[in-house]
Tab-separated table of C-alpha atoms in Angstrom:
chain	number	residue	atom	x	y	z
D	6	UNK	CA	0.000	0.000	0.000
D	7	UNK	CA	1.135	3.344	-0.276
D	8	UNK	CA	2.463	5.472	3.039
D	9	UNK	CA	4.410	8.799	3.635
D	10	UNK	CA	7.094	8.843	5.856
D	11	UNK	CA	7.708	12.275	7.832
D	12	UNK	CA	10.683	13.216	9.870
D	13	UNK	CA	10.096	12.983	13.346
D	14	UNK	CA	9.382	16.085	15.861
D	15	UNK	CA	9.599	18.707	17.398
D	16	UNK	CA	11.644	20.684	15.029
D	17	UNK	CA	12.843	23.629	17.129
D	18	UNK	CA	14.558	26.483	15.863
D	19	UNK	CA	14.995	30.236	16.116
D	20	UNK	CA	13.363	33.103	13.603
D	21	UNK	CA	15.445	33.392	10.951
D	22	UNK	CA	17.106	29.942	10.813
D	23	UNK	CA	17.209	27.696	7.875
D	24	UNK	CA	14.083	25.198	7.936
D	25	UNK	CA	14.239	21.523	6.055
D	26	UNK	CA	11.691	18.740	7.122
D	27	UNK	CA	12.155	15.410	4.998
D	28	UNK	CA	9.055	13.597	3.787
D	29	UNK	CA	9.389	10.294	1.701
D	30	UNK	CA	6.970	8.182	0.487
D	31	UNK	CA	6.172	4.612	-1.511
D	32	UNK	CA	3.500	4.612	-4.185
D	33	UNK	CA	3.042	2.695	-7.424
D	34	UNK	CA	2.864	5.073	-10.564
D	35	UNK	CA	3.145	8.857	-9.877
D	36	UNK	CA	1.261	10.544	-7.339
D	37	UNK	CA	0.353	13.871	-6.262
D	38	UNK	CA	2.110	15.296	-3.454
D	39	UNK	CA	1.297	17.744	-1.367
D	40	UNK	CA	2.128	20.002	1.999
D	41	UNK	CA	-0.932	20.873	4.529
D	42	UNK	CA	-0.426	22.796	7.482
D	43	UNK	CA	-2.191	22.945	10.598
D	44	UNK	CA	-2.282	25.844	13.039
D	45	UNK	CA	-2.931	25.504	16.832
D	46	UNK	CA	-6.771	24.541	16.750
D	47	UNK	CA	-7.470	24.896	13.319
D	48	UNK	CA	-8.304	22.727	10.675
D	49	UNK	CA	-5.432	21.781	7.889
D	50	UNK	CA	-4.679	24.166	5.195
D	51	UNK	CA	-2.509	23.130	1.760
D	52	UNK	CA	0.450	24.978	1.906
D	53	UNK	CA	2.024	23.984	-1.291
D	54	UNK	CA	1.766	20.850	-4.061
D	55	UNK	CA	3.156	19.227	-7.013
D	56	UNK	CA	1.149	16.940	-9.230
D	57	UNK	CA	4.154	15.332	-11.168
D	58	UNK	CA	7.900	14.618	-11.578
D	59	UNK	CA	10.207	17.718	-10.667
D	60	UNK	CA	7.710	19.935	-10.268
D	61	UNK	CA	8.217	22.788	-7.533
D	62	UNK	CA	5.175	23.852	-5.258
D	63	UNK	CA	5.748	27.243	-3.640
D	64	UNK	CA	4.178	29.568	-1.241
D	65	UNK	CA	4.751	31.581	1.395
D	66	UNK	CA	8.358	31.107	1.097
D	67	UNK	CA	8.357	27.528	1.911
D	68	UNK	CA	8.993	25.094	-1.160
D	69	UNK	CA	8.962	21.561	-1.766
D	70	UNK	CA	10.102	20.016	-5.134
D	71	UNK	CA	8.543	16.331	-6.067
D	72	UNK	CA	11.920	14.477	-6.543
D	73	UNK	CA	10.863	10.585	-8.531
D	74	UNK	CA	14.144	9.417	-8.183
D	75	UNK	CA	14.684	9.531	-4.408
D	76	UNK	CA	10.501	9.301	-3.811
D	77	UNK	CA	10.926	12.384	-1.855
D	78	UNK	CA	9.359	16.119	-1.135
D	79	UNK	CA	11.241	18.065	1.566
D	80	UNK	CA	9.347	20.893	2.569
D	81	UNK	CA	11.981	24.320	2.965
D	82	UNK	CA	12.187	27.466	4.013
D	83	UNK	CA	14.741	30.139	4.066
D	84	UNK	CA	14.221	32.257	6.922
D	85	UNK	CA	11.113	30.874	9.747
D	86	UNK	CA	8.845	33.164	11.561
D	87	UNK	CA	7.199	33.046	14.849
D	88	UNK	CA	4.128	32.797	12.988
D	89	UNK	CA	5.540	29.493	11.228
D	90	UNK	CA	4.990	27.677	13.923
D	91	UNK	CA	2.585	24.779	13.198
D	92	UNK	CA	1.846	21.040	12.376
D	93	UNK	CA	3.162	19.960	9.004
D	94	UNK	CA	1.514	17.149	6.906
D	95	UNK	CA	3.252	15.592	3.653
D	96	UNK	CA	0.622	13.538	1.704
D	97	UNK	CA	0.068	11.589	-1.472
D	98	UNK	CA	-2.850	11.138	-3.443
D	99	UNK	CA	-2.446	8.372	-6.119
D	100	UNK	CA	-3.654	9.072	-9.467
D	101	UNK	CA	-5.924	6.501	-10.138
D	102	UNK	CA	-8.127	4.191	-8.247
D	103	UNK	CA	-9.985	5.306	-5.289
D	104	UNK	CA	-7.353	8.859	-4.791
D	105	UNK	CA	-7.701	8.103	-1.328
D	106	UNK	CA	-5.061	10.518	0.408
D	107	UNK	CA	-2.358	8.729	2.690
D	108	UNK	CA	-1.067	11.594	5.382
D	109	UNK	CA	2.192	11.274	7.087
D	110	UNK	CA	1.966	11.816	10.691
D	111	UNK	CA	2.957	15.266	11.161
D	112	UNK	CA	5.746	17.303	12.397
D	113	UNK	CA	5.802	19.768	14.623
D	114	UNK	CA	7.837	23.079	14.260
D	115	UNK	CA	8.823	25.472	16.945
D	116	UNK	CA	10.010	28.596	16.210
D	117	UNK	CA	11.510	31.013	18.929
D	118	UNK	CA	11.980	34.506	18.904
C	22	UNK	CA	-16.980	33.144	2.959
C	23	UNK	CA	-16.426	29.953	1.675
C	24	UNK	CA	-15.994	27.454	4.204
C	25	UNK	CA	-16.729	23.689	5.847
C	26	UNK	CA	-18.555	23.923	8.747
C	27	UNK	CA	-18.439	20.929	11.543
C	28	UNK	CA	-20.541	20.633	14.631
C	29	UNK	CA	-19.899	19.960	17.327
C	30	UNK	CA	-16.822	21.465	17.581
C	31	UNK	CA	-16.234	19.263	21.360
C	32	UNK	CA	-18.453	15.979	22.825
C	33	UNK	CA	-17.917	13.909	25.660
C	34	UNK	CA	-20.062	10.921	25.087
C	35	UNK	CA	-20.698	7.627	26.749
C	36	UNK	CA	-20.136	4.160	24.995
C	37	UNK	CA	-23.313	3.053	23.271
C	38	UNK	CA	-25.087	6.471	22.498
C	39	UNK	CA	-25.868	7.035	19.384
C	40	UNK	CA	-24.495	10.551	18.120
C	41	UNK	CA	-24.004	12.401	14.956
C	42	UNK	CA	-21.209	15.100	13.448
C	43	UNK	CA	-22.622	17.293	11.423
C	44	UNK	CA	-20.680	18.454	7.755
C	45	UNK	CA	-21.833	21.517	5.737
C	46	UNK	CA	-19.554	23.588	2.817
C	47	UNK	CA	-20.513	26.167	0.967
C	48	UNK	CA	-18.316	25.901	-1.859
C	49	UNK	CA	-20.714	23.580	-4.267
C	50	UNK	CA	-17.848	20.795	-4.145
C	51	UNK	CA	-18.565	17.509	-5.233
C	52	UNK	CA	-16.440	15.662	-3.207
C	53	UNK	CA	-16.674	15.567	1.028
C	54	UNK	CA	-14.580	13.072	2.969
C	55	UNK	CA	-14.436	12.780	7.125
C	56	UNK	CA	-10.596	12.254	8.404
C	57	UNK	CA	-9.609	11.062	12.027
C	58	UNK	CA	-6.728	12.403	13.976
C	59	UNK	CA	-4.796	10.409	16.292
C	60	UNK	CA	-1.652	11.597	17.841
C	61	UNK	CA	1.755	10.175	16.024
C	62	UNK	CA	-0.723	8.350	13.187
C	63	UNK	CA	-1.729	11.940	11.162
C	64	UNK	CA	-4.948	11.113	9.287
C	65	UNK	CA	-6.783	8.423	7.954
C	66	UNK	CA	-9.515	8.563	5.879
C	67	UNK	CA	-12.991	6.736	7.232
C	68	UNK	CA	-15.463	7.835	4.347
C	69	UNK	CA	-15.586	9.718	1.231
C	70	UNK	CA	-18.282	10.642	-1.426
C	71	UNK	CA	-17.242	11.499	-4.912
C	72	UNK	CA	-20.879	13.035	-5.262
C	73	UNK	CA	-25.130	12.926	-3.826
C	74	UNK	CA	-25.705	9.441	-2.740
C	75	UNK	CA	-22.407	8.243	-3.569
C	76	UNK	CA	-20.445	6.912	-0.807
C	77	UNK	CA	-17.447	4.722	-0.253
C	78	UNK	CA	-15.493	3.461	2.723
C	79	UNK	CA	-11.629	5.128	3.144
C	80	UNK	CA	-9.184	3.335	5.278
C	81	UNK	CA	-10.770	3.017	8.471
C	82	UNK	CA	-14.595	2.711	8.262
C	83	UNK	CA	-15.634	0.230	11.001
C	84	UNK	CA	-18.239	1.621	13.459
C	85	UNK	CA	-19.199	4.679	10.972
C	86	UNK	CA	-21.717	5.512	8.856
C	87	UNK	CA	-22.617	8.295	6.637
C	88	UNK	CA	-25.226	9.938	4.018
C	89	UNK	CA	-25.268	12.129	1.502
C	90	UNK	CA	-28.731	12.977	0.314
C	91	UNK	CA	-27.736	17.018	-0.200
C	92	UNK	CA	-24.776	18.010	-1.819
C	93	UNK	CA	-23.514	20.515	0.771
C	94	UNK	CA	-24.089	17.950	3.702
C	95	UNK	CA	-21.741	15.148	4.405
C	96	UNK	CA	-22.657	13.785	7.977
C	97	UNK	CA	-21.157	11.328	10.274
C	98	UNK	CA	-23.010	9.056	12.519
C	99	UNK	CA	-21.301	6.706	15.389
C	100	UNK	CA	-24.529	4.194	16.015
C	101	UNK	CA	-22.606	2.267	19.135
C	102	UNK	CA	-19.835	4.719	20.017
C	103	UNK	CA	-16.714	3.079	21.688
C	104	UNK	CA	-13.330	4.567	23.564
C	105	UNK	CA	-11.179	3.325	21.073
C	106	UNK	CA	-13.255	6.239	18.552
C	107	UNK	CA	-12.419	9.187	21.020
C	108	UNK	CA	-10.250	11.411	18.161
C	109	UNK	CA	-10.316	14.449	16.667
C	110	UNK	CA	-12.035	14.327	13.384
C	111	UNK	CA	-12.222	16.257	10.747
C	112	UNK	CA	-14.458	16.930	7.575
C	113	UNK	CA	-12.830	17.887	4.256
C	114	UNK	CA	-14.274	19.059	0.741
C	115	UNK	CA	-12.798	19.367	-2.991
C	116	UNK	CA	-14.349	20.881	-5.977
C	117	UNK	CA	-13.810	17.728	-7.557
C	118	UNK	CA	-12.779	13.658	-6.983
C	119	UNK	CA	-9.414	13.585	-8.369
C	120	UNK	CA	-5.703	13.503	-7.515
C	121	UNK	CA	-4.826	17.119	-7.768
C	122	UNK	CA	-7.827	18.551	-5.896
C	123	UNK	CA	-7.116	20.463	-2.821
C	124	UNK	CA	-8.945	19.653	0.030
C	125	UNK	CA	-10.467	22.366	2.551
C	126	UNK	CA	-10.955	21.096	5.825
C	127	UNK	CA	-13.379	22.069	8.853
C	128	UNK	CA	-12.103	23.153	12.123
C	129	UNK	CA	-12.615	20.597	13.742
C	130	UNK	CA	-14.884	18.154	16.186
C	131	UNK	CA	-12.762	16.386	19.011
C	132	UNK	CA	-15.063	13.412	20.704
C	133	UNK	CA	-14.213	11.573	23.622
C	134	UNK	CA	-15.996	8.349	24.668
C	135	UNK	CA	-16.312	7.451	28.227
């Protein structure tokens, strides 16, 4: 079956630092891939996606890049804000079948003053 | 302001009592799904419909139901509640079924079973 793999967290780091988290995942044939955010009692929002092979999703200064070779789409960002600070969900929707989305299980960031 | 609207937002149940999470969007989108949340799993689908009266189970469906007989309804209904369904759940919607489609999700309903 298919399945993301997230790093685990907390991530903790201060404003302005440099911000990687790795997501990899195991499909059959090409899926969509996307980024979702969650804010402290909120509901997920996307944050970014890329439907096929070295595409680049983008927003908010955070970026992600949907690497086929190494089955992977690190979410990055330059420079992190307070405001940054959230629940981060990698996912994959296949592209045929049911498109049932398979979520990673999160990671959390912390971002400090 | 287009949205997806869950209620209730918090329930503490007991096991056995029948009780029902409400789903509404605004955004005409054919497609509504309910998600649960449980801590260091992320989210796993329980139901989806790709349109009115079309329904289909997601990953983890046992002890759920649902209906859709409007399009901007998608409820969920726990006949027997049990502990091991205390979550957080959430509803989401897309303008479409698809692989590409983004999904908008409500804020929210956390239940607890005693």
């Amino acid at each position: 079956g298919n399945s993301v793999t997230q790093m685990e967290g907390p991530v903790t780091l201060s404003e302005e630092a440099f911000l990687t988290i790795n997501c990899t995942y195991t499909a059959t044939g090409y899926p969509s891939l996307f980024w979702y955010v969650q804010y402290p009692g909120e509901g997920l929002q996307l944050l970014l996606k890329a439907t096929k092979a070295d595409d680049k999703g983008s927003n908010k200064g955070f970026e992600a890049t949907y690497r086929k070779e190494t089955t992977s789409f690190h979410l990055e960002k330059g420079s992190v804000q307070v405001s940054d600070s959230a629940v981060y969900f990698c996912a994959l929707v296949p592209t045929g079948g049911s498109y049932i989305p398979t979520f990673g299980r999160g990671t959390s960031l912390i971002v400090h003053p | 302001e287009a949205q997806v609207t869950q209620n209730p937002r918090y329930l503490i149940t007991v096991t056995g009592k029948k009780l029902t999470v409400t789903c509404s969007q605004n955004m005409n989108h054919e497609y509504m799904s309910w998600y649960r949340q449980d801590p260091g799993l992320g989210l796993r689908q329980i139901y989806y419909s790709m349109n009115v009266e079309v329904t289909d189970k997601g990953d983890v469906p046992e002890g759920y139901k649902v209906s859709r007989k409007e399009k901007r309804n998608f409820p969920l209904i726990l006949e027997s509640p049990s502990p091991n369904q205390t979550s957080l759940y959430f509803c989401a919607s897309s303008l479409s079924w698809g692989a590409t489609g983004e999904l908008f999700f409500g804020e929210g309903s956390r239940l607890t079973v005693l």
